[in-house]
Short mmCIF file of C-alpha atoms in Angstrom, two decimals:
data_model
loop_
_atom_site.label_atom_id
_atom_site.label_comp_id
_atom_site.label_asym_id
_atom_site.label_seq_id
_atom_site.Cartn_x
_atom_site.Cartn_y
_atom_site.Cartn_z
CA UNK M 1 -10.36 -3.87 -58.18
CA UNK M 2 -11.45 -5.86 -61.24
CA UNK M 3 -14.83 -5.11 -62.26
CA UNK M 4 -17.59 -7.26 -64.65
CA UNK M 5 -15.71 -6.72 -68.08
CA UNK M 6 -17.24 -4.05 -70.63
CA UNK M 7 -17.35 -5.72 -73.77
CA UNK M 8 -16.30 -4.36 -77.20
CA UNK M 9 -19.31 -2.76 -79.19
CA UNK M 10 -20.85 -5.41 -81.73
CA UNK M 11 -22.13 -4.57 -85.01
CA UNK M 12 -25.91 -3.84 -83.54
CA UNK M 13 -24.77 -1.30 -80.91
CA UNK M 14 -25.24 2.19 -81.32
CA UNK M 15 -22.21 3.08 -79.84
CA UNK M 16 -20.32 1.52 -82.43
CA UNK M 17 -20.05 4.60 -85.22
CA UNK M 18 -18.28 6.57 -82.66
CA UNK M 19 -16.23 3.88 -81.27
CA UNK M 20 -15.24 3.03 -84.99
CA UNK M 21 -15.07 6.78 -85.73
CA UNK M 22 -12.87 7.65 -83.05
CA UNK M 23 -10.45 5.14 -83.39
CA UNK M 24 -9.65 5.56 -86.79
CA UNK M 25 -9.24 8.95 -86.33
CA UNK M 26 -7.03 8.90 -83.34
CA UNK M 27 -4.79 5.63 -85.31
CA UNK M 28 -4.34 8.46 -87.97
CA UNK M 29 -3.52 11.54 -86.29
CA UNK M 30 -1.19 10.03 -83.60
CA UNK M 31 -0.29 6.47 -84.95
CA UNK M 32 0.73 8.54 -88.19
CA UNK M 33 0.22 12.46 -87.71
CA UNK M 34 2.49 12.85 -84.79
CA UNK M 35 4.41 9.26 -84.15
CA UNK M 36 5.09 7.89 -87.72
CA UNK M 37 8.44 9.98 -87.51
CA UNK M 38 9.91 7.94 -84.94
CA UNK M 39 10.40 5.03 -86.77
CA UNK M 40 11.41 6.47 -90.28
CA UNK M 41 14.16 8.89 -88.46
CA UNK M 42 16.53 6.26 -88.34
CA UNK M 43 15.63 5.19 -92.04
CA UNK M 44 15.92 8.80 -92.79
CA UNK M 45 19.14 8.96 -91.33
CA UNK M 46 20.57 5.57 -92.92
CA UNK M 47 19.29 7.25 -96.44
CA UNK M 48 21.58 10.02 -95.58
CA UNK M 49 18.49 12.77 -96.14
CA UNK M 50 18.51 13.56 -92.36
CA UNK M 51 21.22 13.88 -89.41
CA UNK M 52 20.57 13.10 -85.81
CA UNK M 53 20.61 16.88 -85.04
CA UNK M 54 17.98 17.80 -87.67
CA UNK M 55 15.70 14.76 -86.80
CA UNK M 56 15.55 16.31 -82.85
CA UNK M 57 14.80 19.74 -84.31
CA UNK M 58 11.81 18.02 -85.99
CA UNK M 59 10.40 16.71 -83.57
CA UNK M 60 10.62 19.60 -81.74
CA UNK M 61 8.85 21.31 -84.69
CA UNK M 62 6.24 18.68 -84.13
CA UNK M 63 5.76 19.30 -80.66
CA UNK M 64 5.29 23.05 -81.16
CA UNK M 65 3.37 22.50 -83.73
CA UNK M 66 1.12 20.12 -81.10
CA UNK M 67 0.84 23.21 -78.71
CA UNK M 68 -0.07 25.43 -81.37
CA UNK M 69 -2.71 23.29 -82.10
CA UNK M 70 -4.00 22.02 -78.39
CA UNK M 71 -4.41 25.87 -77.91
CA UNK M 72 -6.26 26.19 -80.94
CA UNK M 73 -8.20 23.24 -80.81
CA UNK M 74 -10.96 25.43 -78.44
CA UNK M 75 -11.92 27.16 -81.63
CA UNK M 76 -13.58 23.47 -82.55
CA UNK M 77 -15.96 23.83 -79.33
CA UNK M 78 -19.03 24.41 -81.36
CA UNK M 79 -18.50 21.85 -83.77
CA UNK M 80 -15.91 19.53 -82.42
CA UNK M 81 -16.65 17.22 -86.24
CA UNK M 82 -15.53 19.68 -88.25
CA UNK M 83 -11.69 20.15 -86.36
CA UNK M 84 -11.70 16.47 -86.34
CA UNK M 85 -12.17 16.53 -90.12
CA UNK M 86 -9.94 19.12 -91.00
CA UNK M 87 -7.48 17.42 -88.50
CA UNK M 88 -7.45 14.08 -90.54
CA UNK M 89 -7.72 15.90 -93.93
CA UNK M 90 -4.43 17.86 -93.09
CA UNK M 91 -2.02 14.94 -91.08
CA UNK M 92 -2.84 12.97 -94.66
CA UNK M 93 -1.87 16.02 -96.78
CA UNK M 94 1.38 16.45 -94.12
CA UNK M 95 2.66 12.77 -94.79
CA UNK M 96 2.10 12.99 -98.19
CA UNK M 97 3.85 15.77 -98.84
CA UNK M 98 7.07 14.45 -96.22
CA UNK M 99 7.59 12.50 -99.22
CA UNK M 100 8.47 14.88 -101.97
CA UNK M 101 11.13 16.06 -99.32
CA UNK M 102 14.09 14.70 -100.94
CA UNK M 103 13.33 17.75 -103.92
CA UNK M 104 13.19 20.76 -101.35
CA UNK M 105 16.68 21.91 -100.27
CA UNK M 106 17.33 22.61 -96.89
CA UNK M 107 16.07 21.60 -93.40
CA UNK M 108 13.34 24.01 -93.22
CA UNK M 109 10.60 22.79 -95.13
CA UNK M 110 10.90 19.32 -93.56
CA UNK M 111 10.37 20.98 -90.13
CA UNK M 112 7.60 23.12 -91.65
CA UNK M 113 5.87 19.99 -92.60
CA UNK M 114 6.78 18.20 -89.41
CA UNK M 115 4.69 21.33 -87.13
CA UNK M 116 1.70 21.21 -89.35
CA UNK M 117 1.29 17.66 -88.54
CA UNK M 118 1.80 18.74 -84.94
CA UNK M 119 -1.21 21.42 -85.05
CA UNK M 120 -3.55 18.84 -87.13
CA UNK M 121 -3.10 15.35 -85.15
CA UNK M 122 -3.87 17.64 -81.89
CA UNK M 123 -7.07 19.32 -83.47
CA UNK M 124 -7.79 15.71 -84.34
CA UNK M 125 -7.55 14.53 -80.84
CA UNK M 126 -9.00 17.10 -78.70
CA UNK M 127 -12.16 16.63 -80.96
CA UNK M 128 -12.33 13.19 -81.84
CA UNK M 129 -12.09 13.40 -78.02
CA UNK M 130 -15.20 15.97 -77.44
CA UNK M 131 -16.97 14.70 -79.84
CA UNK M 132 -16.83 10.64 -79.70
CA UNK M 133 -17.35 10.81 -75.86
CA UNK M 134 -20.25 13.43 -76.65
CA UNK M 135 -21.76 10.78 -78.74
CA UNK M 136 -21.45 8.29 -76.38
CA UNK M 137 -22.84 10.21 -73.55
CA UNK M 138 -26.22 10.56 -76.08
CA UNK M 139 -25.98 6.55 -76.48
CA UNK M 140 -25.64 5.84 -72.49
CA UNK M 141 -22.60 4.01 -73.36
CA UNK M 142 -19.98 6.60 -71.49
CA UNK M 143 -18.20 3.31 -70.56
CA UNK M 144 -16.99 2.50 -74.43
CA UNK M 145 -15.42 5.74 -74.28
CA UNK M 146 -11.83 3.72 -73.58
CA UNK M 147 -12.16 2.04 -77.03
CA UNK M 148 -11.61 4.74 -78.99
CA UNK M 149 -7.81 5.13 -77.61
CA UNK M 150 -7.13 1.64 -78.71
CA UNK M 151 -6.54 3.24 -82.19
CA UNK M 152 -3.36 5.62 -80.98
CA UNK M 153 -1.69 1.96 -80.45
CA UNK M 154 -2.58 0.43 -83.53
CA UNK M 155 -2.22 3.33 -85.64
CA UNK M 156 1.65 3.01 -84.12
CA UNK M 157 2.21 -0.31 -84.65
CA UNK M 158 1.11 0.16 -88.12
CA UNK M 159 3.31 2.80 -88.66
CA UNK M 160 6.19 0.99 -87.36
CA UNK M 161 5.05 -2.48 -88.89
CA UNK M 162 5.54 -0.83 -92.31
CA UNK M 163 8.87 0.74 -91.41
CA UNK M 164 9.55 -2.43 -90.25
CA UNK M 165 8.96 -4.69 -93.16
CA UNK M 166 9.83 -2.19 -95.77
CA UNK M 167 12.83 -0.85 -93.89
CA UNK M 168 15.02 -1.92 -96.80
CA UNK M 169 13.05 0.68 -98.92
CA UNK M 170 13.72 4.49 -99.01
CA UNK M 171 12.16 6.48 -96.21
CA UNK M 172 10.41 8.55 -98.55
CA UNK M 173 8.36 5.84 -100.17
CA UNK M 174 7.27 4.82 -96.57
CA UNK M 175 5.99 8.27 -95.97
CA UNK M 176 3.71 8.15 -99.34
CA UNK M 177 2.43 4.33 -98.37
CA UNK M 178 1.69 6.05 -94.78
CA UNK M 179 0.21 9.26 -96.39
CA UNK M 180 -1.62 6.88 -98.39
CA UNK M 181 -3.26 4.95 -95.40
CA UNK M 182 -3.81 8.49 -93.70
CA UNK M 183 -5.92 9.56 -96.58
CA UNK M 184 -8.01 6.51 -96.71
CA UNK M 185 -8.96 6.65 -92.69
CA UNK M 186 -9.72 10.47 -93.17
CA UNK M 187 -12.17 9.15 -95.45
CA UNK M 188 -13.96 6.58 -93.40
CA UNK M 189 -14.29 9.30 -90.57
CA UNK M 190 -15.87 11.47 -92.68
CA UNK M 191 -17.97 8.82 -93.40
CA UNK M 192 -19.04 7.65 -89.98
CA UNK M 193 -19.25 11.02 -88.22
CA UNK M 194 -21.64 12.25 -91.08
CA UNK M 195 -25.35 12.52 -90.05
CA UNK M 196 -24.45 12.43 -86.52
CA UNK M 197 -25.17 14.24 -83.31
CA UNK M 198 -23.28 17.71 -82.11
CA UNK M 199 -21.11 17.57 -79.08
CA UNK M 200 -23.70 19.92 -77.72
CA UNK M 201 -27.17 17.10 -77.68
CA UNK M 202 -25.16 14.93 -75.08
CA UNK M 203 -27.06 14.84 -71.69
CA UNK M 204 -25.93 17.19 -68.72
CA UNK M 205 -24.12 15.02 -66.36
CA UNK M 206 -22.79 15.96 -63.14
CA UNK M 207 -19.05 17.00 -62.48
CA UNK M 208 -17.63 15.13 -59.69
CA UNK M 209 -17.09 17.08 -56.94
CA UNK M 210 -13.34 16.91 -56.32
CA UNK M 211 -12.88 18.94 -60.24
CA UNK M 212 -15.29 21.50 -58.57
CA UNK M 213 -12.80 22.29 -56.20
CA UNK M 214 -9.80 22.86 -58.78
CA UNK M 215 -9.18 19.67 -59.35
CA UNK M 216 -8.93 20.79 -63.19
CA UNK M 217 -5.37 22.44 -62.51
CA UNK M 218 -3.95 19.56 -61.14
CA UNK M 219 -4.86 18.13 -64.31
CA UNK M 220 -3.55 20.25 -66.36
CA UNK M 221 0.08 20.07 -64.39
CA UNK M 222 0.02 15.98 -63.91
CA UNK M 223 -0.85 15.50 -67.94
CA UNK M 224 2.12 18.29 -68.69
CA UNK M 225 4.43 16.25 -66.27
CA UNK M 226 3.41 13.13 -67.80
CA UNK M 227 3.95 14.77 -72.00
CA UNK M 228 7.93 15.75 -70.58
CA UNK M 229 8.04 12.05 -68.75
CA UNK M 230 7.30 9.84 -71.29
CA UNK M 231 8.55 11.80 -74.40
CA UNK M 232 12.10 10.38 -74.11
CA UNK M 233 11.82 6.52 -75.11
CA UNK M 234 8.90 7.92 -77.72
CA UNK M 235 11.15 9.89 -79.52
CA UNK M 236 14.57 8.09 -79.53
CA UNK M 237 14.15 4.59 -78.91
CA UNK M 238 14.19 3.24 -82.46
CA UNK M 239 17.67 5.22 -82.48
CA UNK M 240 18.75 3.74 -79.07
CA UNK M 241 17.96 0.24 -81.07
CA UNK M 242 19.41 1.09 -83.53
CA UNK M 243 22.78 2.04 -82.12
CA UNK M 244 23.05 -1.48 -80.73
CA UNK M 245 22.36 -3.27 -83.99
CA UNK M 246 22.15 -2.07 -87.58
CA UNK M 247 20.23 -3.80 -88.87
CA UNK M 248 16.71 -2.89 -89.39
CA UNK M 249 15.09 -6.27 -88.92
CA UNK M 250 15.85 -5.48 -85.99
CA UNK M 251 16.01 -2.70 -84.18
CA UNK M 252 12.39 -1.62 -86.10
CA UNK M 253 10.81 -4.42 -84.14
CA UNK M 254 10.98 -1.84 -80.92
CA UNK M 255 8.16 0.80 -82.41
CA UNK M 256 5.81 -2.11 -83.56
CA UNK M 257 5.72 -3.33 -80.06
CA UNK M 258 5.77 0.18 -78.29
CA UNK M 259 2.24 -0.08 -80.46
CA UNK M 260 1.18 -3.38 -80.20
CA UNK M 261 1.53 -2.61 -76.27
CA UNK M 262 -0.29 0.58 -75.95
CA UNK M 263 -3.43 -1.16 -78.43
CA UNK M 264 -3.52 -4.00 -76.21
CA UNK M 265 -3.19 -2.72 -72.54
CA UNK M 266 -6.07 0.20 -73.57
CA UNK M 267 -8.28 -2.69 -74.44
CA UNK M 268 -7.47 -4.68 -71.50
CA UNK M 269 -8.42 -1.35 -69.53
CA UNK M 270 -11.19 -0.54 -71.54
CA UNK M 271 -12.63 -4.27 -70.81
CA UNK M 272 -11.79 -5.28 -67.43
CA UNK M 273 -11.06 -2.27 -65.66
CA UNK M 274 -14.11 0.17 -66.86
CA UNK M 275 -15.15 1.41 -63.24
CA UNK M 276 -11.15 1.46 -61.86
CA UNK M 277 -11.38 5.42 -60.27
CA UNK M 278 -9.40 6.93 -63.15
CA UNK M 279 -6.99 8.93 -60.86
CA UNK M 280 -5.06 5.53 -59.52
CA UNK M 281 -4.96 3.73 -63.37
CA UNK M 282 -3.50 6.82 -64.22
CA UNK M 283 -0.52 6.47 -61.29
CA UNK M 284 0.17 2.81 -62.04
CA UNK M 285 0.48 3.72 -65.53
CA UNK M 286 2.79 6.61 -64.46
CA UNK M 287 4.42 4.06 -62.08
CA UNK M 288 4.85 1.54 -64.89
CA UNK M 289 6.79 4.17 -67.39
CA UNK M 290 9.01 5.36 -64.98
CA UNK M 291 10.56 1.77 -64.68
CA UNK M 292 10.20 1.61 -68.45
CA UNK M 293 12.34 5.18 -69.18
CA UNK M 294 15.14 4.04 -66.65
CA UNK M 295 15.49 0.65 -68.16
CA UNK M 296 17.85 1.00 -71.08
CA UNK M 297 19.82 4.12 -69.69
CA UNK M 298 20.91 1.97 -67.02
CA UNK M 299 21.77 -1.33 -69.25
CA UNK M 300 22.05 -0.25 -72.38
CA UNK M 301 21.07 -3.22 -74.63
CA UNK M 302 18.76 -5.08 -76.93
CA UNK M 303 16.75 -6.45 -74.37
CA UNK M 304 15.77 -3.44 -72.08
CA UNK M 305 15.13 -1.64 -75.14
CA UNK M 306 12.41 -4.28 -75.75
CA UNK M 307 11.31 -4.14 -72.56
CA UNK M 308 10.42 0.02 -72.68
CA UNK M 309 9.30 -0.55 -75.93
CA UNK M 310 6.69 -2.70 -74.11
CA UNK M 311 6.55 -0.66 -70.09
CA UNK M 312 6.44 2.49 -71.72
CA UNK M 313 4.41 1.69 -74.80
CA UNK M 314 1.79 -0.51 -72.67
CA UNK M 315 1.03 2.55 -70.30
CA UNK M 316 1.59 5.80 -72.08
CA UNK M 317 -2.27 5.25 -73.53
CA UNK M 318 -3.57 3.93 -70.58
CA UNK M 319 -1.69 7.56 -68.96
CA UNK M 320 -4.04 9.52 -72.12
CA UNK M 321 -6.97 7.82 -71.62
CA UNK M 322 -7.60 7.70 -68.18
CA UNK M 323 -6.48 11.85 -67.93
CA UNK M 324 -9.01 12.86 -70.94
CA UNK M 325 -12.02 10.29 -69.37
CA UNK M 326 -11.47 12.63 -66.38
CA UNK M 327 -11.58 15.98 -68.21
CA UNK M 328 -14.59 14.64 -69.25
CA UNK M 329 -15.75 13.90 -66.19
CA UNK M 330 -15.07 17.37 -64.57
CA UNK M 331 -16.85 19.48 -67.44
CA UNK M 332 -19.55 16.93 -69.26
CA UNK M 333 -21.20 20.06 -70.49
CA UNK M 334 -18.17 21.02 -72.87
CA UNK M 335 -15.14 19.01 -72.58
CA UNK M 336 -12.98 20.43 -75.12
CA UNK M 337 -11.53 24.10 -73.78
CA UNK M 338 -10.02 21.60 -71.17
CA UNK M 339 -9.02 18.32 -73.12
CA UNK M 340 -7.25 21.26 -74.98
CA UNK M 341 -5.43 22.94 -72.26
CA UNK M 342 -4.38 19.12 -71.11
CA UNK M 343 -3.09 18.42 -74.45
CA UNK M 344 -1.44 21.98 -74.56
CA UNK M 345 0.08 21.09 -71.19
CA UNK M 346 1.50 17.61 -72.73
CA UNK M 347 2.90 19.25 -75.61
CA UNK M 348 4.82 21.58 -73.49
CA UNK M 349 6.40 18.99 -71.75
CA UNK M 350 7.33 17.24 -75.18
CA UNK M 351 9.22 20.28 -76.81
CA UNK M 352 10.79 20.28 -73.42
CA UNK M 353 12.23 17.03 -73.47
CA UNK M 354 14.09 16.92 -77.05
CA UNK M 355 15.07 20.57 -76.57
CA UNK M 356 16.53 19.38 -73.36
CA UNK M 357 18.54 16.32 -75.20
CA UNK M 358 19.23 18.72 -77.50
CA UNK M 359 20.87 21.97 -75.50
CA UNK M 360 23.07 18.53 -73.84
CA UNK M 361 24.64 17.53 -76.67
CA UNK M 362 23.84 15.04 -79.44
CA UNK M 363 21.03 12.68 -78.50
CA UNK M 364 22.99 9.48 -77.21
CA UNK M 365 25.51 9.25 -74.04
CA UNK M 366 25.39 11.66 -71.29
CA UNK M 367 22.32 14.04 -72.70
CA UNK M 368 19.91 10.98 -73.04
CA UNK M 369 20.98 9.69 -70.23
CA UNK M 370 20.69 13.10 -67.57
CA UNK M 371 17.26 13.90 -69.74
CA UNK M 372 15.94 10.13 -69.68
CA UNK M 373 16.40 10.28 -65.66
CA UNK M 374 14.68 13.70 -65.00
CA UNK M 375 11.94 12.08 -66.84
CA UNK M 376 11.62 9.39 -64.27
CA UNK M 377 11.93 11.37 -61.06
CA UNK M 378 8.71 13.49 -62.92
CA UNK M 379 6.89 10.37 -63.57
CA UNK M 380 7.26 8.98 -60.10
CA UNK M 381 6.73 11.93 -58.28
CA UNK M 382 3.32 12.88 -60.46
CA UNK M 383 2.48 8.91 -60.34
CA UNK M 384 2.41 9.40 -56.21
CA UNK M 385 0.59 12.57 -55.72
CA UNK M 386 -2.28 10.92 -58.42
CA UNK M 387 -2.26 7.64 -56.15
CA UNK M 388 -2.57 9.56 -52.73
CA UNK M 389 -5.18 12.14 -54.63
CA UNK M 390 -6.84 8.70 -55.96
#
């Protein structure tokens, strides 16, 4: 049911530092950190520096890289600020570095690079995470909590924007513009989480009773489900575009809206929907992606790739969100051991799904295709057990 709408914070609200905070850092780490590599594969590949084969063993670098880190994130639980720091501060030295690439023979360092930026965008989220939502808790103002995960969206559009319009330049330039823009948001965090509160002066607040119970598992399982479900179209559907077209005028125009999408349908969450039991926006967004993931395996063209650029990219936020609101809602006291295990639970089911493209055969045809439609029986069935828990 649609609720009074929560409105943004404005410039007097308290709330504001970590809403700002927290979006920045989360448009960093996983607009940049972990999904900036989606749209530049393709580039990568038309430059000739990178094969199809390599760029799926990347991203499964990435992905372990994003496990390493969700496990590791824990070590933060003191002082979720300072893994949120040193999250930002090494994604920016990661995409920096992806640009000197071109001088380092072999496949290895590339992939080397590619993990660290797994095991820093997921110490940035787990405590941007903790910590904003910590903050907010000390404000009263639990409700702007959604705002923050407007910046994964527009940190991807950005990403792909830029790939976009400078897609006639050479991937590597891309990467130091992006490494750039990394550096300068690392910055403003540090500047806006300085001076503030610990995770640990939020108020006590009450777990709701179906987490007491072991609710927490089924957490765990539905947000791993949901990493292997969605991982698919987020990984290869730049190269699905661009297989129909070569130009990249146009098929870069599908990551831009995959970001545009997931920054616009968190908002329209975060505004209208800000008492919606968290458990049932999850399965509609669940719901949602499935239809998006099956779209352009069954009609492989321009058009359904546009359209899962928008199902899967308006709902795969809206998916995060509404799972890490309820960690936070089953252990207010300290949130991030299990944000982490979540996020180490999605990052399993990531390496899963390139590994399983990959083990296939090259990622187009027949392994997309059998991978792309496992992904949607896991998305449906996790979307209805949410809904009937809901």
């Amino acid at each position: 049911m649609i609720r009074d709408p929560t409105p943004a914070p404005s410039p007097a609200d308290p709330a504001l530092r970590p809403v700002v905070a927290g979006l920045v850092a989360l448009a960093v780490a996983m607009g940049i950190g972990r999904f900036a590599f989606t749209p530049l594969m393709p580039l990568m590949i038309r430059d000739g520096s990178l094969d199809a084969a390599t760029g799926a063993e990347w991203a499964a670098a990435n992905y372990v890289g994003y496990l390493v880190g969700a496990l590791s994130a824990a070590w933060f639980s003191d002082d979720p600020r300072r893994g949120l720091r040193l999250g930002l501060v090494g994604v920016a030295g990661t995409t920096l570095a992806m640009a000197g690439l071109d001088a380092v023979p072999g496949p290895l360092p590339g992939a080397g690079l590619r993990a660290a930026a797994g095991v820093f965008s997921a110490w940035a989220l787990v405590c941007a995470s903790g910590w904003c939502l910590a903050e907010l808790a000390r404000h009263r103002a639990e409700a702007r909590g959604a705002w923050i995960y407007v910046g994964v969206g527009l940190g991807i559009a950005l990403a792909g924007l830029l790939a976009w319009l400078g897609g006639r330049q050479p991937a590597d330039r891309l990467w130091l513009e992006l490494g750039l823009i990394a550096a300068t948001g690392a910055w403003l965090v540090w500047g806006f989480s300085r001076g503030a509160s610990g995770a640990g002066d939020a108020p006590p607040a009450a777990a709701a009773p179906a987490e007491r119970r072991g609710g927490q598992a089924a957490l765990v399982v539905c947000y791993g489900a949901f990493g292997f479900g969605y991982i698919v179209p987020a990984t290869f559907l730049p190269a699905m575009a661009r297989a129909l077209t070569p130009d990249p005028l146009v098929f870069g125009l599908a990551w831009p809206l995959f970001g545009l999408a997931a920054a616009l349908s968190v908002a329209g969450v975060a505004r209208w929907l800000p008492q919606t039991p968290r458990r049932r926006v999850w399965a509609v967004a669940q719901g949602v992606m499935a239809l998006g993931t099956a779209l352009p395996l069954m009609v492989p063209s321009l058009w359904t790739v546009a359209a899962s650029a928008l199902l899967v990219g308006g709902t795969f936020m809206v998916a995060t969100m509404a799972g890490l609101q309820l960690a936070r809602a089953a252990h207010p006291a300290d949130p991030t051991p299990l944000i982490a295990r979540m996020t180490a639970a999605f990052a399993a089911g990531q390496i899963a799904g390139p590994l399983t493209v990959r083990a296939l055969g090259p990622p187009d045809g027949d392994a997309l295709a059998w991978t792309g439609a496992a992904a949607t029986v896991v998305l449906v069935g996790t979307a209805a057990w949410l809904w009937r828990e809901a």
